[in-house]
Amino acid sequence: MGRHNKSFVENFWVEDINSSSGFDVLCARMRDGRKLCKEIDDYLRQRSKIETQYVKELQKLNKQDNKEDLGGLEIAWREMKQQTERIAHHHDLAAKHFLNVANELTSFNTEQKKVTKEWEDKVSKLHSAAKNTYAKVNNQQKVYVSKYDENSSAQAALKYNEKHSSNITPKEMDKLEQKTRTKADKARDELEKTDTLYQNLVKQVQEEMSTWEKEMSSLCKKFQDLDEQRIDHLRDYLWKCTNIDSQANVDHDQCCENVRLILEKCDIDNDIDHFITKHKTGNRHPARVEYKGHAKISTPVSNRRLPSIPNSGSHIYADVS
């Protein structure tokens, strides 16, 4: 299909990494479509039962017979009963046809539900993984900044001791220097470990987001294809129903013609475009998560301002405020 002017894949993104509103809107669209299919399915099955009961009542009524010969009026009466039998026959066929259409619709809707659920589960799982890793990135950057502060303080202490070494005895200096250097070495080691973990998490979330965005794009295309199929199939099923009605009772033909005129105007492109215009969440993908390491944190500890997450832009840094 794909004849529409607008597409799901261009209109259901959200810049916030933690938001799934675009995904949620599309999933709701699929559920609403299946709900409509189920509603029509139930109607057709109930209609089939009503037609069958109507046939039984007509046949029961037609069993009444008059044995007397009443001349011309009896001929007309016999013809009327034969007409009733023909009406019963047409409604019996209608009952069977309505049930056949309902069975087709059940199979179609079941398959749509199966495919939709597979995609929903896969994309939802990928997005959850990316969100969880992103939360770890935020937490790990806070730890990183804390360890950076500790390391900066330890290194400053070493320099301070070197600068004021003349004020104390060599023995005291050796003891103090050993203690300060041990603390500085530990702070540096912890900073390096924290920094490595932080970088690894950033790399991990970048990979997870890339995979999720790829699958989300595929989901958008698949859901639009399924939605177009649903509109097309339901239009055909409803058209079949008008034909069944026409064959069952000519008195219904004008009503059926009215339905057909509406169905002729039913346009897949317009339905898709209307849905997108009303519910689109945006076309900007979540911003990329970037590593913010040593080079980005160079001002003195005493007056350094911690970075925060911007509302928009091409990069997002983990929040450490």
Short mmCIF file of C-alpha atoms in Angstrom, two decimals:
data_model
loop_
_atom_site.label_atom_id
_atom_site.label_comp_id
_atom_site.label_asym_id
_atom_site.label_seq_id
_atom_site.Cartn_x
_atom_site.Cartn_y
_atom_site.Cartn_z
CA MET A 1 0.00 0.00 0.00
CA GLY A 2 1.98 3.02 1.25
CA ARG A 3 0.12 5.52 -0.97
CA HIS A 4 -0.45 7.97 1.87
CA ASN A 5 1.24 11.34 2.23
CA LYS A 6 2.22 10.77 5.85
CA SER A 7 3.88 7.86 7.57
CA PHE A 8 4.04 6.47 11.11
CA VAL A 9 7.83 6.20 10.99
CA GLU A 10 8.21 9.99 10.61
CA ASN A 11 5.68 11.11 13.19
CA PHE A 12 5.82 9.05 16.39
CA TRP A 13 9.16 9.82 18.05
CA VAL A 14 9.82 11.56 21.36
CA GLU A 15 13.03 13.39 22.28
CA ASP A 16 12.90 12.21 25.88
CA ILE A 17 14.76 8.89 26.09
CA ASN A 18 12.53 7.72 28.93
CA SER A 19 9.24 8.45 27.14
CA SER A 20 7.34 5.85 25.11
CA SER A 21 4.36 8.06 24.19
CA GLY A 22 4.80 7.59 20.42
CA PHE A 23 5.01 3.82 20.84
CA ASP A 24 2.00 3.90 23.17
CA VAL A 25 -0.12 5.84 20.66
CA LEU A 26 0.61 3.31 17.92
CA CYS A 27 -0.15 0.35 20.20
CA ALA A 28 -3.45 1.98 21.16
CA ARG A 29 -4.26 2.41 17.46
CA MET A 30 -3.69 -1.31 16.91
CA ARG A 31 -5.88 -2.22 19.90
CA ASP A 32 -8.67 0.09 18.72
CA GLY A 33 -8.52 -1.51 15.28
CA ARG A 34 -8.81 -5.00 16.75
CA LYS A 35 -11.66 -3.81 18.97
CA LEU A 36 -13.58 -2.61 15.91
CA CYS A 37 -12.94 -5.92 14.16
CA LYS A 38 -14.26 -7.77 17.21
CA GLU A 39 -17.34 -5.55 17.35
CA ILE A 40 -18.17 -6.27 13.70
CA ASP A 41 -17.40 -9.97 14.25
CA ASP A 42 -19.85 -10.15 17.16
CA TYR A 43 -22.48 -8.30 15.15
CA LEU A 44 -22.20 -10.72 12.22
CA ARG A 45 -22.47 -13.77 14.46
CA GLN A 46 -25.50 -12.35 16.23
CA ARG A 47 -26.99 -11.36 12.90
CA SER A 48 -26.49 -14.93 11.66
CA LYS A 49 -28.34 -16.29 14.71
CA ILE A 50 -31.21 -13.84 14.20
CA GLU A 51 -31.49 -14.78 10.52
CA THR A 52 -31.50 -18.49 11.42
CA GLN A 53 -34.22 -17.95 14.03
CA TYR A 54 -36.23 -15.93 11.51
CA VAL A 55 -36.00 -18.80 9.01
CA LYS A 56 -37.24 -21.27 11.60
CA GLU A 57 -40.20 -19.05 12.47
CA LEU A 58 -41.14 -18.59 8.79
CA GLN A 59 -40.90 -22.32 8.12
CA LYS A 60 -42.98 -23.07 11.21
CA LEU A 61 -45.59 -20.55 10.08
CA ASN A 62 -45.67 -22.00 6.57
CA LYS A 63 -46.53 -25.50 7.80
CA GLN A 64 -50.11 -24.40 8.45
CA ASP A 65 -52.27 -25.69 5.60
CA ASN A 66 -55.87 -25.39 4.49
CA LYS A 67 -57.31 -28.56 2.90
CA GLU A 68 -60.39 -26.84 1.47
CA ASP A 69 -60.57 -25.66 -2.17
CA LEU A 70 -61.38 -21.95 -2.07
CA GLY A 71 -60.86 -21.13 -5.75
CA GLY A 72 -58.85 -18.13 -6.94
CA LEU A 73 -58.11 -16.88 -3.47
CA GLU A 74 -56.52 -20.22 -2.61
CA ILE A 75 -54.19 -19.89 -5.61
CA ALA A 76 -53.07 -16.49 -4.35
CA TRP A 77 -52.70 -17.89 -0.85
CA ARG A 78 -50.56 -20.79 -2.12
CA GLU A 79 -48.36 -18.34 -4.03
CA MET A 80 -47.94 -16.21 -0.92
CA LYS A 81 -46.82 -19.26 1.04
CA GLN A 82 -44.39 -20.22 -1.71
CA GLN A 83 -43.05 -16.67 -1.59
CA THR A 84 -42.60 -17.06 2.17
CA GLU A 85 -40.65 -20.26 1.52
CA ARG A 86 -38.41 -18.43 -0.92
CA ILE A 87 -37.88 -15.64 1.61
CA ALA A 88 -36.95 -18.23 4.22
CA HIS A 89 -34.48 -19.76 1.76
CA HIS A 90 -32.79 -16.40 1.09
CA HIS A 91 -32.52 -15.62 4.78
CA ASP A 92 -31.10 -19.09 5.42
CA LEU A 93 -28.39 -18.33 2.87
CA ALA A 94 -27.85 -14.95 4.50
CA ALA A 95 -27.33 -16.61 7.89
CA LYS A 96 -24.65 -18.87 6.41
CA HIS A 97 -22.96 -16.01 4.53
CA PHE A 98 -22.87 -13.76 7.61
CA LEU A 99 -21.27 -16.57 9.60
CA ASN A 100 -18.68 -17.18 6.87
CA VAL A 101 -17.72 -13.49 6.85
CA ALA A 102 -17.48 -13.55 10.67
CA ASN A 103 -15.14 -16.55 10.51
CA GLU A 104 -12.94 -14.78 7.96
CA LEU A 105 -12.85 -11.70 10.16
CA THR A 106 -11.95 -13.77 13.24
CA SER A 107 -8.99 -15.33 11.44
CA PHE A 108 -7.84 -11.95 10.13
CA ASN A 109 -8.09 -10.28 13.54
CA THR A 110 -6.34 -13.17 15.30
CA GLU A 111 -3.39 -12.97 12.91
CA GLN A 112 -3.17 -9.18 13.32
CA LYS A 113 -3.14 -9.57 17.10
CA LYS A 114 -0.38 -12.19 16.92
CA VAL A 115 1.90 -10.10 14.71
CA THR A 116 1.24 -6.91 16.67
CA LYS A 117 2.04 -8.54 20.01
CA GLU A 118 5.34 -9.94 18.71
CA TRP A 119 6.45 -6.46 17.64
CA GLU A 120 5.16 -4.76 20.78
CA ASP A 121 7.00 -7.19 23.06
CA LYS A 122 10.27 -6.93 21.14
CA VAL A 123 10.39 -3.12 20.92
CA SER A 124 9.14 -2.63 24.48
CA LYS A 125 11.88 -4.92 25.79
CA LEU A 126 14.58 -3.07 23.86
CA HIS A 127 13.35 0.32 25.06
CA SER A 128 13.23 -0.85 28.68
CA ALA A 129 16.82 -2.08 28.42
CA ALA A 130 17.98 1.27 27.02
CA LYS A 131 16.12 3.21 29.74
CA ASN A 132 17.61 1.05 32.49
CA THR A 133 21.13 1.51 31.15
CA TYR A 134 20.55 5.25 30.78
CA ALA A 135 19.58 5.40 34.47
CA LYS A 136 22.83 3.60 35.30
CA VAL A 137 24.74 6.15 33.21
CA ASN A 138 23.23 8.98 35.24
CA ASN A 139 24.05 7.28 38.54
CA GLN A 140 27.54 6.34 37.41
CA GLN A 141 28.35 9.89 36.34
CA LYS A 142 27.39 11.10 39.81
CA VAL A 143 29.82 8.55 41.24
CA TYR A 144 32.42 9.61 38.68
CA VAL A 145 32.15 13.29 39.66
CA SER A 146 32.38 12.35 43.34
CA LYS A 147 35.52 10.28 42.71
CA TYR A 148 36.92 13.08 40.59
CA ASP A 149 36.45 15.47 43.50
CA GLU A 150 38.16 13.05 45.87
CA ASN A 151 41.06 12.59 43.49
CA SER A 152 41.40 16.37 43.00
CA SER A 153 41.48 16.88 46.77
CA ALA A 154 44.08 14.13 47.24
CA GLN A 155 46.32 15.55 44.51
CA ALA A 156 45.94 19.03 45.99
CA ALA A 157 46.98 17.66 49.37
CA LEU A 158 50.16 16.21 47.85
CA LYS A 159 51.08 19.53 46.32
CA TYR A 160 50.30 21.35 49.55
CA ASN A 161 52.60 19.04 51.52
CA GLU A 162 55.39 19.48 49.01
CA LYS A 163 55.02 23.25 49.21
CA HIS A 164 55.09 23.37 53.02
CA SER A 165 57.55 20.53 53.71
CA SER A 166 60.06 22.91 55.27
CA ASN A 167 57.75 23.60 58.20
CA ILE A 168 57.97 20.07 59.64
CA THR A 169 60.73 17.55 60.43
CA PRO A 170 61.88 15.07 57.75
CA LYS A 171 60.47 12.17 59.77
CA GLU A 172 57.09 13.81 60.11
CA MET A 173 57.25 14.73 56.45
CA ASP A 174 57.92 11.15 55.35
CA LYS A 175 55.04 9.86 57.46
CA LEU A 176 52.66 12.52 56.20
CA GLU A 177 53.75 12.11 52.60
CA GLN A 178 53.31 8.32 52.75
CA LYS A 179 49.81 8.71 54.17
CA THR A 180 48.86 11.39 51.66
CA ARG A 181 50.31 9.50 48.69
CA THR A 182 48.53 6.30 49.70
CA LYS A 183 45.26 8.20 49.82
CA ALA A 184 46.01 9.89 46.48
CA ASP A 185 46.90 6.58 44.80
CA LYS A 186 43.68 5.01 46.09
CA ALA A 187 41.63 8.00 44.91
CA ARG A 188 43.25 7.84 41.46
CA ASP A 189 42.65 4.08 41.14
CA GLU A 190 39.02 4.44 42.15
CA LEU A 191 38.56 7.30 39.71
CA GLU A 192 40.03 5.25 36.87
CA LYS A 193 37.77 2.28 37.66
CA THR A 194 34.73 4.54 37.91
CA ASP A 195 35.67 6.31 34.70
CA THR A 196 36.05 3.01 32.83
CA LEU A 197 32.67 1.78 34.05
CA TYR A 198 31.09 5.10 33.14
CA GLN A 199 32.49 4.99 29.60
CA ASN A 200 31.40 1.37 29.16
CA LEU A 201 27.85 2.23 30.24
CA VAL A 202 27.71 5.16 27.80
CA LYS A 203 28.85 2.86 25.01
CA GLN A 204 26.29 0.27 26.06
CA VAL A 205 23.38 2.71 26.10
CA GLN A 206 24.43 4.08 22.71
CA GLU A 207 24.34 0.56 21.24
CA GLU A 208 21.03 -0.26 22.92
CA MET A 209 19.41 2.96 21.71
CA SER A 210 20.65 2.35 18.19
CA THR A 211 19.12 -1.14 18.19
CA TRP A 212 15.87 0.14 19.70
CA GLU A 213 15.53 2.98 17.18
CA LYS A 214 16.09 0.55 14.31
CA GLU A 215 13.42 -1.84 15.58
CA MET A 216 11.05 1.03 16.43
CA SER A 217 11.33 2.21 12.82
CA SER A 218 10.50 -1.30 11.63
CA LEU A 219 7.56 -1.43 14.06
CA CYS A 220 6.18 1.86 12.69
CA LYS A 221 6.31 0.51 9.14
CA LYS A 222 4.77 -2.83 10.14
CA PHE A 223 1.98 -1.23 12.16
CA GLN A 224 1.10 1.12 9.31
CA ASP A 225 0.98 -1.85 6.94
CA LEU A 226 -1.29 -3.74 9.36
CA ASP A 227 -3.51 -0.69 9.81
CA GLU A 228 -3.92 -0.25 6.07
CA GLN A 229 -4.74 -3.96 5.72
CA ARG A 230 -7.37 -3.67 8.43
CA ILE A 231 -9.06 -0.69 6.79
CA ASP A 232 -9.01 -2.43 3.41
CA HIS A 233 -10.35 -5.76 4.75
CA LEU A 234 -13.09 -4.20 6.88
CA ARG A 235 -14.25 -2.18 3.91
CA ASP A 236 -14.51 -5.39 1.87
CA TYR A 237 -16.29 -7.27 4.66
CA LEU A 238 -18.88 -4.52 5.08
CA TRP A 239 -19.42 -4.46 1.34
CA LYS A 240 -20.06 -8.21 1.41
CA CYS A 241 -22.64 -7.63 4.13
CA THR A 242 -24.56 -5.16 1.94
CA ASN A 243 -24.60 -7.76 -0.84
CA ILE A 244 -25.91 -10.42 1.55
CA ASP A 245 -28.62 -8.04 2.74
CA SER A 246 -29.64 -7.23 -0.83
CA GLN A 247 -29.96 -10.89 -1.73
CA ALA A 248 -31.92 -11.68 1.42
CA ASN A 249 -34.51 -8.91 1.09
CA VAL A 250 -34.93 -6.45 -1.76
CA ASP A 251 -36.61 -4.03 0.67
CA HIS A 252 -33.20 -3.56 2.23
CA ASP A 253 -31.58 -2.64 -1.06
CA GLN A 254 -31.85 1.13 -0.60
CA CYS A 255 -30.30 0.88 2.87
CA CYS A 256 -27.52 -1.26 1.42
CA GLU A 257 -26.98 1.24 -1.36
CA ASN A 258 -26.54 4.00 1.21
CA VAL A 259 -23.87 1.94 2.97
CA ARG A 260 -22.14 1.25 -0.35
CA LEU A 261 -22.03 4.96 -1.16
CA ILE A 262 -20.31 5.59 2.19
CA LEU A 263 -17.89 2.69 1.63
CA GLU A 264 -16.98 4.07 -1.80
CA LYS A 265 -15.80 7.24 -0.05
CA CYS A 266 -13.84 5.30 2.58
CA ASP A 267 -10.21 6.11 1.78
CA ILE A 268 -7.19 4.46 3.41
CA ASP A 269 -4.97 7.49 2.79
CA ASN A 270 -7.40 9.88 4.45
CA ASP A 271 -7.85 7.61 7.47
CA ILE A 272 -4.09 7.23 7.96
CA ASP A 273 -3.40 10.96 7.47
CA HIS A 274 -6.20 11.92 9.87
CA PHE A 275 -4.85 9.58 12.56
CA ILE A 276 -1.29 10.86 12.20
CA THR A 277 -2.35 14.53 12.23
CA LYS A 278 -4.41 14.02 15.38
CA HIS A 279 -2.01 11.82 17.38
CA LYS A 280 1.57 12.40 16.11
CA THR A 281 4.16 12.89 18.85
CA GLY A 282 7.04 14.27 16.78
CA ASN A 283 9.83 13.34 14.35
CA ARG A 284 12.89 14.12 16.48
CA HIS A 285 14.54 11.00 17.82
CA PRO A 286 15.97 10.86 21.36
CA ALA A 287 19.26 12.74 21.62
CA ARG A 288 22.46 10.73 21.74
CA VAL A 289 24.01 10.03 25.13
CA GLU A 290 27.67 11.11 25.23
CA TYR A 291 30.54 10.51 27.61
CA LYS A 292 31.52 13.56 29.66
CA GLY A 293 34.89 12.84 31.16
CA HIS A 294 38.05 14.52 32.44
CA ALA A 295 38.40 17.03 29.65
CA LYS A 296 34.91 18.31 30.33
CA ILE A 297 35.50 18.80 34.07
CA SER A 298 38.53 21.04 34.38
CA THR A 299 37.52 23.96 36.60
CA PRO A 300 38.56 24.02 40.28
CA VAL A 301 36.48 21.92 42.64
CA SER A 302 35.61 24.92 44.79
CA ASN A 303 33.72 26.80 42.07
CA ARG A 304 32.90 24.08 39.52
CA ARG A 305 29.24 23.96 38.39
CA LEU A 306 27.91 20.50 37.59
CA PRO A 307 26.44 19.86 34.10
CA SER A 308 22.71 19.25 33.64
CA ILE A 309 20.60 17.65 30.91
CA PRO A 310 19.54 20.16 28.24
CA ASN A 311 15.93 20.22 27.03
CA SER A 312 16.97 19.83 23.41
CA GLY A 313 20.01 19.62 21.20
CA SER A 314 22.19 16.97 19.66
CA HIS A 315 23.69 15.68 22.91
CA ILE A 316 22.47 14.66 26.35
CA TYR A 317 24.80 14.43 29.34
CA ALA A 318 23.92 12.37 32.36
CA ASP A 319 22.43 14.53 35.12
CA VAL A 320 24.76 15.03 38.06
CA SER A 321 23.04 18.00 39.67
#
